[in-house]
mmCIF file of C-alpha atoms and ligand atoms in Angstrom:
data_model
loop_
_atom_site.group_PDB
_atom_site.id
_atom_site.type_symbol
_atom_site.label_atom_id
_atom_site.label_comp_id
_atom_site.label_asym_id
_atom_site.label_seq_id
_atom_site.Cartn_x
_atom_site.Cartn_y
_atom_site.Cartn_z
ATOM 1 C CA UNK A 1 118.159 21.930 -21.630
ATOM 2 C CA UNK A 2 121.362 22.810 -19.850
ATOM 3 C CA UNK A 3 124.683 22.578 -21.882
ATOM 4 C CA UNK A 4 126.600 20.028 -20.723
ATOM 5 C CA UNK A 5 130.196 21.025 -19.758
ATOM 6 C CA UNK A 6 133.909 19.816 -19.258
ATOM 7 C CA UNK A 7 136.084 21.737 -16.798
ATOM 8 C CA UNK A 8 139.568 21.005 -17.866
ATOM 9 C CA UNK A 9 141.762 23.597 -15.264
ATOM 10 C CA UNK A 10 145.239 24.133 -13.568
ATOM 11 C CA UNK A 11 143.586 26.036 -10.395
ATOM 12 C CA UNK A 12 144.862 28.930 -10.303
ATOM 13 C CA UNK A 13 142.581 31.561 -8.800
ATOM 14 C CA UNK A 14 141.219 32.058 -12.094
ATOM 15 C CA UNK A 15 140.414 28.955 -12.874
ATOM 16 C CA UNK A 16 138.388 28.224 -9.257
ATOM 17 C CA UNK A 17 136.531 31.439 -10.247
ATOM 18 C CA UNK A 18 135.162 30.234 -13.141
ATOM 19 C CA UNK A 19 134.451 27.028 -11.069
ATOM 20 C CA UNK A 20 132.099 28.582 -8.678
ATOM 21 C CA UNK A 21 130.158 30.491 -11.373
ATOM 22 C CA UNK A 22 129.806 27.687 -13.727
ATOM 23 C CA UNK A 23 128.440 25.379 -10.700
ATOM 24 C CA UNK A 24 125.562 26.820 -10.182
ATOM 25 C CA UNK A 25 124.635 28.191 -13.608
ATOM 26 C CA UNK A 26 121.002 26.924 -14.554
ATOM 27 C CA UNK A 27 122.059 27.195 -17.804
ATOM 28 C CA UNK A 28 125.221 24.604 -17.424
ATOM 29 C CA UNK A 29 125.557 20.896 -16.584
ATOM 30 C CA UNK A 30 129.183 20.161 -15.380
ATOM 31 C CA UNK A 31 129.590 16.823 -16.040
ATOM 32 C CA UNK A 32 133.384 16.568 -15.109
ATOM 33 C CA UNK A 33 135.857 18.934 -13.435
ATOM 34 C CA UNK A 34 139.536 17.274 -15.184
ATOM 35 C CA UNK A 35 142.543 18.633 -13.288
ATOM 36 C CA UNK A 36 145.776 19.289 -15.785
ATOM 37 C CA UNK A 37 149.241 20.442 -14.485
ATOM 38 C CA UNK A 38 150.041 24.378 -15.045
ATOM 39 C CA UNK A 39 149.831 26.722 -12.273
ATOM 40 C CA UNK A 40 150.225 24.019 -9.828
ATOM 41 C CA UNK A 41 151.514 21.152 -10.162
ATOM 42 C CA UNK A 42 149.445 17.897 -11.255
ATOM 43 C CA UNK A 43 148.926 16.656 -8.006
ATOM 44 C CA UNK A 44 148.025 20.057 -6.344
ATOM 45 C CA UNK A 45 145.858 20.883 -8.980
ATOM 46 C CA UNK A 46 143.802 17.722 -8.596
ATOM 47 C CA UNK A 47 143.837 18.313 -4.729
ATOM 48 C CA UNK A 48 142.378 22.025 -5.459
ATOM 49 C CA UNK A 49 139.600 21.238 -7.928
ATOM 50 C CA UNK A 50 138.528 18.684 -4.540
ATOM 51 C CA UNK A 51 138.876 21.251 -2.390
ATOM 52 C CA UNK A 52 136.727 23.971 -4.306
ATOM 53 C CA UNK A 53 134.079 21.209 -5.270
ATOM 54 C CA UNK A 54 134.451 20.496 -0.725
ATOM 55 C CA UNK A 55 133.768 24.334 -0.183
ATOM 56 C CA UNK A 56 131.070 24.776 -3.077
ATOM 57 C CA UNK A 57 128.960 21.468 -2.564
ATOM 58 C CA UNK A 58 127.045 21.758 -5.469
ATOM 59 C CA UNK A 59 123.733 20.287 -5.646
ATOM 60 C CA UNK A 60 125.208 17.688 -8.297
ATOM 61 C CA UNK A 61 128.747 16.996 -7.907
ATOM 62 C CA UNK A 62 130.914 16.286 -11.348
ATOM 63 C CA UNK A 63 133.064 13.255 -11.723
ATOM 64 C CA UNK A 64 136.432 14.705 -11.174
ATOM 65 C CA UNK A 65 139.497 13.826 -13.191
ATOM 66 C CA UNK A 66 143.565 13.839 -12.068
ATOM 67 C CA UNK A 67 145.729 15.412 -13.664
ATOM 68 C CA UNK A 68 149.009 13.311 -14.731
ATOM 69 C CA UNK A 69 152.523 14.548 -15.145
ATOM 70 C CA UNK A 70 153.201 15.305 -18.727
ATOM 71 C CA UNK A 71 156.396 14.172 -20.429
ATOM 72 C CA UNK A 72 158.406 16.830 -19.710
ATOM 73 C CA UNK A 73 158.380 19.440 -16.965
ATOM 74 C CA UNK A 74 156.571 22.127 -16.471
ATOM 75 C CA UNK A 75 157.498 25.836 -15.934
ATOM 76 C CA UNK A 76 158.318 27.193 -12.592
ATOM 77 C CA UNK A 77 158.929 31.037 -13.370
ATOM 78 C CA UNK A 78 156.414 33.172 -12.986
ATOM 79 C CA UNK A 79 153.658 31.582 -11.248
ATOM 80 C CA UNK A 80 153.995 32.370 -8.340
ATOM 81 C CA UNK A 81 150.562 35.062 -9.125
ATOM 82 C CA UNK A 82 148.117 32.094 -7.434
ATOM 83 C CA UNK A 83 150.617 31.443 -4.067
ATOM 84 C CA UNK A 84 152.888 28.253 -3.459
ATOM 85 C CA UNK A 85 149.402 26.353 -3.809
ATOM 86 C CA UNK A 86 147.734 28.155 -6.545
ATOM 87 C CA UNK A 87 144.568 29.315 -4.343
ATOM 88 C CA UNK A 88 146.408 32.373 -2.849
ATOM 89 C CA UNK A 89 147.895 30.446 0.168
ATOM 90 C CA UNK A 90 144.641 30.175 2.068
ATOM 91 C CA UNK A 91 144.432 27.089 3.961
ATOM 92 C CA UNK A 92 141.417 24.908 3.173
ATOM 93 C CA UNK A 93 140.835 21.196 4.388
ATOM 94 C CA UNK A 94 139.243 18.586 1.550
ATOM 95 C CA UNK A 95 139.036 14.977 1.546
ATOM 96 C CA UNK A 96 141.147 14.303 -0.814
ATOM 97 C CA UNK A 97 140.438 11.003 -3.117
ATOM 98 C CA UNK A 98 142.939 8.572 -4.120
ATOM 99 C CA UNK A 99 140.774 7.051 -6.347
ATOM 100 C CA UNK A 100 140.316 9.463 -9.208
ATOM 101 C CA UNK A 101 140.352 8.234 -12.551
ATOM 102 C CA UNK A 102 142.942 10.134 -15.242
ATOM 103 C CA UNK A 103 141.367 13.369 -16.363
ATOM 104 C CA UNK A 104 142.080 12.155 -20.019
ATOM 105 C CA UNK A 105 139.803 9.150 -19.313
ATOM 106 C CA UNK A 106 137.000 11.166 -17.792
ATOM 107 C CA UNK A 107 136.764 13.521 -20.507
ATOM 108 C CA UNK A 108 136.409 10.649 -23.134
ATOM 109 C CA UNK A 109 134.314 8.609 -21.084
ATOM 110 C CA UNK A 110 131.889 12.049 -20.603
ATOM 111 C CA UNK A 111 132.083 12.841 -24.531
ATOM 112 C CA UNK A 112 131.224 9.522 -25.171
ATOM 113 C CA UNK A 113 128.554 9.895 -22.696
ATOM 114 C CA UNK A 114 126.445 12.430 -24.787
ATOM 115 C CA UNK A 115 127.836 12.583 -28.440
ATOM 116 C CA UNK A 116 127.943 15.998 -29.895
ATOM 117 C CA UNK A 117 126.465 17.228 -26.683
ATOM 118 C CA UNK A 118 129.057 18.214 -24.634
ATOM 119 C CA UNK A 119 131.496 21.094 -24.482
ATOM 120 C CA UNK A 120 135.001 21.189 -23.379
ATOM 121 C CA UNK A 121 136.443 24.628 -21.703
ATOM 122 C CA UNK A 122 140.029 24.294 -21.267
ATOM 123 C CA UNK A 123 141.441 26.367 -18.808
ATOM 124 C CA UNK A 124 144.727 25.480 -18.326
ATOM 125 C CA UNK A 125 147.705 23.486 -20.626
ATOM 126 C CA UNK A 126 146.011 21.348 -23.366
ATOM 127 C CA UNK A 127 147.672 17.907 -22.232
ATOM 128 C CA UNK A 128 144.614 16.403 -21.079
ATOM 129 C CA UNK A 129 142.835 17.294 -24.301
ATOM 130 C CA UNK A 130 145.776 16.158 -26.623
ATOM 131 C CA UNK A 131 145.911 12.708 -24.853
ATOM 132 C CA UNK A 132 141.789 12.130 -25.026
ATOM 133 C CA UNK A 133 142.553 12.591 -28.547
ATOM 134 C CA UNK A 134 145.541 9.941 -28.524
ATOM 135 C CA UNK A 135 143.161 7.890 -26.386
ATOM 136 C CA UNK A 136 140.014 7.856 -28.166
ATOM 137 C CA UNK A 137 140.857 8.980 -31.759
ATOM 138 C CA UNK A 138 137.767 9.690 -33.121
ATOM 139 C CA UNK A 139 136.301 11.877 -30.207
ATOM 140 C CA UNK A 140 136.999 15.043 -31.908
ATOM 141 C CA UNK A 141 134.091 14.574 -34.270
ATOM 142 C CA UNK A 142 131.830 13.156 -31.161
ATOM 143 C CA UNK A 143 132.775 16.574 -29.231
ATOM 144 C CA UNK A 144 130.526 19.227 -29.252
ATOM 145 C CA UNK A 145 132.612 21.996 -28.906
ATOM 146 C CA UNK A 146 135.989 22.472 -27.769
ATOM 147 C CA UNK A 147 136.493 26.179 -26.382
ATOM 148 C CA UNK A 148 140.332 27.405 -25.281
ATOM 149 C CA UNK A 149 141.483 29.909 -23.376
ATOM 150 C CA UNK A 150 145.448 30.907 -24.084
ATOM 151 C CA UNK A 151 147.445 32.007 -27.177
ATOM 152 C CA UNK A 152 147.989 35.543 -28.426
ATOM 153 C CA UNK A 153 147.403 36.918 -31.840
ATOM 154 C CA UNK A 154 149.265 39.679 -31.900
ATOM 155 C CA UNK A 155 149.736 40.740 -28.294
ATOM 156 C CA UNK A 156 152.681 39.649 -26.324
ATOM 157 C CA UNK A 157 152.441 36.769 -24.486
ATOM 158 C CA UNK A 158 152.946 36.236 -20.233
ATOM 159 C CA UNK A 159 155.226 33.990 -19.523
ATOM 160 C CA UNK A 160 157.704 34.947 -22.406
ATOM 161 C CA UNK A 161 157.578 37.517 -25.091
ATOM 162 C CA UNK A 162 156.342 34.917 -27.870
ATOM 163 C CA UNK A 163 154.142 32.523 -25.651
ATOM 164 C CA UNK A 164 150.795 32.671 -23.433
ATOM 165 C CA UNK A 165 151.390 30.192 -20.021
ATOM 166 C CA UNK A 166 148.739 27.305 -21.192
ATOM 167 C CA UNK A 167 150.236 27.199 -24.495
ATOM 168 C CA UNK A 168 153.602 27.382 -23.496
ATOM 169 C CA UNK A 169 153.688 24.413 -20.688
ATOM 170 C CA UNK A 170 152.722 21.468 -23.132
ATOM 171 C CA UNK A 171 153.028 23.395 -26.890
ATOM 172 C CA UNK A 172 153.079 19.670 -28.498
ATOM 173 C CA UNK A 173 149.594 19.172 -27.301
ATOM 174 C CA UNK A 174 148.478 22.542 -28.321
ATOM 175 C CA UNK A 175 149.428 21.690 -31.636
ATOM 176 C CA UNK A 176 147.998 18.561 -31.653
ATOM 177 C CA UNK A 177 144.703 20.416 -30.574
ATOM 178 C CA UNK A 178 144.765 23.011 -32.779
ATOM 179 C CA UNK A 179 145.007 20.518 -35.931
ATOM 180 C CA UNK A 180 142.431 17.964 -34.224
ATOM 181 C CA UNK A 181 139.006 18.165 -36.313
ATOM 182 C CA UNK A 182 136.683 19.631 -34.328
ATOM 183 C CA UNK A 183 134.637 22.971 -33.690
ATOM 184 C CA UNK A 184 137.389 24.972 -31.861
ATOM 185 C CA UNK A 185 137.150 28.489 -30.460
ATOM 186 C CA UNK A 186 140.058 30.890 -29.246
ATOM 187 C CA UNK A 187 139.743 32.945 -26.249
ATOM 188 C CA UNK A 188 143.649 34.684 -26.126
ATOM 189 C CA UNK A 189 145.131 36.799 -23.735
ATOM 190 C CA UNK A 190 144.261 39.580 -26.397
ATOM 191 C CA UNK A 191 140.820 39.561 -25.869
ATOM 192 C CA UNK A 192 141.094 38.235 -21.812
ATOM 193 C CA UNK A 193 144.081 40.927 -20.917
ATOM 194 C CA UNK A 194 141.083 43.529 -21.959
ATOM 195 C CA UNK A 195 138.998 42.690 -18.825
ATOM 196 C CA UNK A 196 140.843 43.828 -15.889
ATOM 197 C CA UNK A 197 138.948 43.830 -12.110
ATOM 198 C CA UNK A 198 139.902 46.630 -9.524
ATOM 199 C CA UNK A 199 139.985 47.051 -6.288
ATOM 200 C CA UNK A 200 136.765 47.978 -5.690
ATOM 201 C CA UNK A 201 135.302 44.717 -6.941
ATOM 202 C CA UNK A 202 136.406 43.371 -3.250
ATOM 203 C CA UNK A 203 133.179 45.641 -2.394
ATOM 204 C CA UNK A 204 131.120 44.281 -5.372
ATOM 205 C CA UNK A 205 131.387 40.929 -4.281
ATOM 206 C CA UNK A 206 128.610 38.365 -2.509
ATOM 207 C CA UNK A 207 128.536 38.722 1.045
ATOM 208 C CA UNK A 208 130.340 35.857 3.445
ATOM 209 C CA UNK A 209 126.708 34.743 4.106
ATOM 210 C CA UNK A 210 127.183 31.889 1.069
ATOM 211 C CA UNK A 211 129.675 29.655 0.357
ATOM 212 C CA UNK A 212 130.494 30.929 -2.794
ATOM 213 C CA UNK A 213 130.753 34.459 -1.288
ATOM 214 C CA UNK A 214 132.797 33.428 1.283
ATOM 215 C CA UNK A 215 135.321 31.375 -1.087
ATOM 216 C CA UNK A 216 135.742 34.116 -3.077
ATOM 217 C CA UNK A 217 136.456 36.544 -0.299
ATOM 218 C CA UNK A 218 139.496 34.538 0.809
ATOM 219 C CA UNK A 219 141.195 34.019 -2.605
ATOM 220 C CA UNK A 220 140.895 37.350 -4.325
ATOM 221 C CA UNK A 221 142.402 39.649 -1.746
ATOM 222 C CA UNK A 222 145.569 37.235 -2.434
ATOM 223 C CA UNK A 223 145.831 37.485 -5.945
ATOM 224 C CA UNK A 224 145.211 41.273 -5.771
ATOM 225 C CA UNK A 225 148.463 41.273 -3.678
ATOM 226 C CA UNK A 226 149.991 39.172 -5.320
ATOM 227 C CA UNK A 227 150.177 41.172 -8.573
ATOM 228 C CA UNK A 228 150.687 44.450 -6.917
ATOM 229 C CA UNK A 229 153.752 42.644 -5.237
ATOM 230 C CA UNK A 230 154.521 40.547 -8.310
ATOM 231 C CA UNK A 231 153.567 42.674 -10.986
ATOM 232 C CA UNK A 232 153.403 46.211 -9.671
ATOM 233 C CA UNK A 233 149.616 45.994 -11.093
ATOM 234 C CA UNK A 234 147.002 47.785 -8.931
ATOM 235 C CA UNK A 235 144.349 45.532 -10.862
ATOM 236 C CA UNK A 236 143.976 41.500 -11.502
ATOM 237 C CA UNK A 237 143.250 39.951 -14.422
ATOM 238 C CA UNK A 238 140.900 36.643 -14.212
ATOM 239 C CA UNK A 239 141.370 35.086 -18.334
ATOM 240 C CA UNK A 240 139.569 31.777 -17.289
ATOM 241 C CA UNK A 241 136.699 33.596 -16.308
ATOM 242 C CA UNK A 242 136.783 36.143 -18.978
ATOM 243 C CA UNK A 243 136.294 32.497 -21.497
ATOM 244 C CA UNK A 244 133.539 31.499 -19.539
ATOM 245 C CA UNK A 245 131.801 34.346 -20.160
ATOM 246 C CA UNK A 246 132.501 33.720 -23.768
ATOM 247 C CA UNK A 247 131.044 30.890 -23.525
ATOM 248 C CA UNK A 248 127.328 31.391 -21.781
ATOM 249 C CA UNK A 249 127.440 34.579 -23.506
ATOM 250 C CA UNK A 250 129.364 34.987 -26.935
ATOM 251 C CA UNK A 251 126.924 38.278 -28.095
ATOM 252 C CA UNK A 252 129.457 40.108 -25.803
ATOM 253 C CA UNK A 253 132.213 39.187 -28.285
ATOM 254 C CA UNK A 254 133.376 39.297 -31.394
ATOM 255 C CA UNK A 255 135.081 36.140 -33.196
ATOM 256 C CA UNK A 256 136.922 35.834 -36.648
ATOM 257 C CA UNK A 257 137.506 32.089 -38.005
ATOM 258 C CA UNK A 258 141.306 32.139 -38.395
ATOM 259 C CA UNK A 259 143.880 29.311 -39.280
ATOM 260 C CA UNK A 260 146.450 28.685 -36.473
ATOM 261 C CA UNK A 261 149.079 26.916 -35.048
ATOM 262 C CA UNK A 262 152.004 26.589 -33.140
ATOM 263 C CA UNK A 263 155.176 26.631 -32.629
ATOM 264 C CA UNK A 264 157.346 23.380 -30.596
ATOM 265 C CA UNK A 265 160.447 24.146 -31.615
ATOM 266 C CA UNK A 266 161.301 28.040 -31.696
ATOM 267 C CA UNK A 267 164.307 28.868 -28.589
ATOM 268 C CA UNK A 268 162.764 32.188 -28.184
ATOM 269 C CA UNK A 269 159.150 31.506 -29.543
ATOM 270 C CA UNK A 270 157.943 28.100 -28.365
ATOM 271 C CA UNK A 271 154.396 27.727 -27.266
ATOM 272 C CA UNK A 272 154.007 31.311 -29.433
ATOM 273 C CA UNK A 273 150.297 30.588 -31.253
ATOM 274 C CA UNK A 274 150.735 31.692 -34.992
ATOM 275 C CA UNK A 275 147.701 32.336 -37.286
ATOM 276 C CA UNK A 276 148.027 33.208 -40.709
ATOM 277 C CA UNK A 277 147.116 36.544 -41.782
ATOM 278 C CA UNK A 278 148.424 36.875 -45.255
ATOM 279 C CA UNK A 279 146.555 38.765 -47.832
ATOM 280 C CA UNK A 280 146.153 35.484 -49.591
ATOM 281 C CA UNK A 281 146.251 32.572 -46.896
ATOM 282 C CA UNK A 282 147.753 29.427 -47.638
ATOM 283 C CA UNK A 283 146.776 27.528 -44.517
ATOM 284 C CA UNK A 284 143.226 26.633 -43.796
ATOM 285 C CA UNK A 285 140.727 27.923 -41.308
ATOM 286 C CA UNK A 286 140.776 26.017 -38.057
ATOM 287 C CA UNK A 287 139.593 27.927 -35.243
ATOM 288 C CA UNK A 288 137.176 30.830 -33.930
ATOM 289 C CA UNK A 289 139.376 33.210 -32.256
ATOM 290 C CA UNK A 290 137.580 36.098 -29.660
ATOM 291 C CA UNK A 291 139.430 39.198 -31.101
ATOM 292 C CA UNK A 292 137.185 42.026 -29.621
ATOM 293 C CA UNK A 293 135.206 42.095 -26.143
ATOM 294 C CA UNK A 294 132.688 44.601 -24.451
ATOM 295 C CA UNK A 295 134.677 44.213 -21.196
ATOM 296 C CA UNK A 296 132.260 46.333 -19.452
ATOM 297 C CA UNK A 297 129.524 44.088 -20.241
ATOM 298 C CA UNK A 298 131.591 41.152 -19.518
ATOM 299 C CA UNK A 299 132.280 42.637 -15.561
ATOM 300 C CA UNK A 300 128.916 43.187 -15.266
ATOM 301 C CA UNK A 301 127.875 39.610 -16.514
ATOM 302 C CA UNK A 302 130.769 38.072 -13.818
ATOM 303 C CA UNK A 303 129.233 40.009 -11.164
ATOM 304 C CA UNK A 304 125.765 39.152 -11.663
ATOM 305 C CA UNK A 305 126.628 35.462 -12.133
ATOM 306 C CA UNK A 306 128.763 35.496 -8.928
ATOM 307 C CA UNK A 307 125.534 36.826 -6.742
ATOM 308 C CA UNK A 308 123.489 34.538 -8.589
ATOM 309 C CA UNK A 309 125.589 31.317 -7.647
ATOM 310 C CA UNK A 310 125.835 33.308 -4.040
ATOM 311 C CA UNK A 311 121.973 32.895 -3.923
ATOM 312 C CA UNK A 312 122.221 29.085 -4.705
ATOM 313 C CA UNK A 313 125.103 28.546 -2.276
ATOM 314 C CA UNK A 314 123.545 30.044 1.008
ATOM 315 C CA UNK A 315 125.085 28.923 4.296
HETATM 316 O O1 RIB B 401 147.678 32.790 -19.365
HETATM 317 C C1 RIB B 401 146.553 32.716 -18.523
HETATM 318 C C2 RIB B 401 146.198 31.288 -18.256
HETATM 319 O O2 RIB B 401 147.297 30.625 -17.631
HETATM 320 C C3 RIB B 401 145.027 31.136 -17.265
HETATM 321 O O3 RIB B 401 144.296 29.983 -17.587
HETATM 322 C C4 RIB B 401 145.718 30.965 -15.950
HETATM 323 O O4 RIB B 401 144.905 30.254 -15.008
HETATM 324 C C5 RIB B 401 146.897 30.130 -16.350
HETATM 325 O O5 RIB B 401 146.447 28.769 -16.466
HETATM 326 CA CA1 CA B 402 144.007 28.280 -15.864
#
């Protein structure tokens, strides 16, 4: 029985990766694909997830939720990784909807759908998550499972010293998240910073005969520029893709239940994700968090997954 899935993303190159791969995994039944403002903002990440659902076509297409502005603004620094429109620049036509329901009403209409059943990967900011929570509050203990990737432990975070970028852009919902009671697991920019792809992946990739192999072969070469140029990085690092893998295949991580939370108030540390460590804790467990990775294993899984959904996706 295929697990049935959530999408929740900010696409981001990253986060149309793990798209593609989760699409046309046998093993996974994407019941929604909810847009949320991060990378991009809301409205261009709602256009994106339509226009990688246009160029994938998958043999069952997911409702498909739009993302909504949150209450205050998001970041602007340091995004500029994904291009102005957050898939590398590269110009794709989609028929764009105006008819999309609210991502936070898709994911607890889909919940609802299939109690217990369903799993939520956030990929981007947790706003849409927080407000299914507001909306609907007892879907946290109809959710299956609720896995996020973001946060640190005790790396440094990317888009300030203290904070990772999902956590950071709406750290109110994160917290409201993190204290919501349901099965939560961690994937931070610890464990996802671990996995970098070279150059030479460009070679590894499926051929432009598929439409996943030809997607893929117009965004990537972008964001490899784009962090030489940005980052002085010859390699990329793909985090949403990395907690996929954690996902469909967990036996190639390690995971320690840890209490965390975070902080909405700190000038220099908001959106930092703080767990508590002591010898003797005094807060309670809340959350799964990935803390070690075989990262080789994990590049091989991505690649073979990629050729697989290739083989699906023939032209
Ligand atoms: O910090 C990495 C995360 O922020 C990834 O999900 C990336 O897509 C951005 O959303
Ligand atoms: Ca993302």
């Amino acid at each position: 029985m295929p697990r049935k899935l959530i999408l929740d993303v900010d696409p981001g190159i990253d986060d149309a990766v793990a798209i593609c791969m989760s699409l046309f995994d046998p093993n996974l039944e994407v019941v929604a694909v909810t847009s949320v403002g991060g990378n991009v903002p809301p409205q261009q990440a709602a256009r994106n997830v339509q226009v990688i659902l246009s160029q994938m076509d998958p043999p069952r297409w997911p409702r498909i939720g739009a993302a909504t502005a949150p209450e205050h603004g998001l970041p602007t620094e340091g995004r500029r990784i994904f291009g102005p429109d957050g898939l590398g620049g590269v110009p794709f036509e989609a028929a764009v909807r105006r008819d999309l329901h609210p991502s936070e009403k898709v994911i607890c209409d889909e919940v609802r759908a299939a109690p217990e059943a369903v799993t939520i990967l956030a990929l981007g900011p947790l706003t849409n998550i927080a407000r299914a929570f507001l909306r609907d509050p007892q879907l946290p203990s109809v959710l299956g499972q609720l896995v996020i990737v973001g946060g640190t432990v005790s790396g440094p975070g990317n888009i300030t010293p203290a904070a990772e970028f999902n956590i950071y852009c709406d750290p109110q919902a994160a917290r409201a998240v993190f204290r919501a009671p349901c099965t939560k697991t961690l994937i931070p920019l610890d464990v996802t910073n671990r996995v970098e792809l070279t150059l030479d992946i460009l070679h590894r990739l499926p051929d432009e005969n598929s439409r996943v192999g030809r997607f893929l072969r117009k965004i990537l070469p972008a964001t490899f520029r784009a962090y030489r140029q940005e980052l002085g990085l010859e390699s990329i690092r793909i985090h949403d893709v990395v907690g996929l893998v954690a996902l469909t295949h967990p036996e190639l991580f390690s995971f320690v239940e840890m209490a965390g939370d975070v902080e909405t108030m700190g000038e220099l540390t908001l959106g930092a994700t703080v767990f508590d460590r002591r010898r003797v804790p005094a807060w309670r467990h809340n959350i799964a968090v990935a803390t070690e990775v075989d990262k080789q294993g994990v590049i091989e899984e991505i690649l073979r997954s990629l050729h697989a959904a290739a083989a699906a996706s023939e032209l």
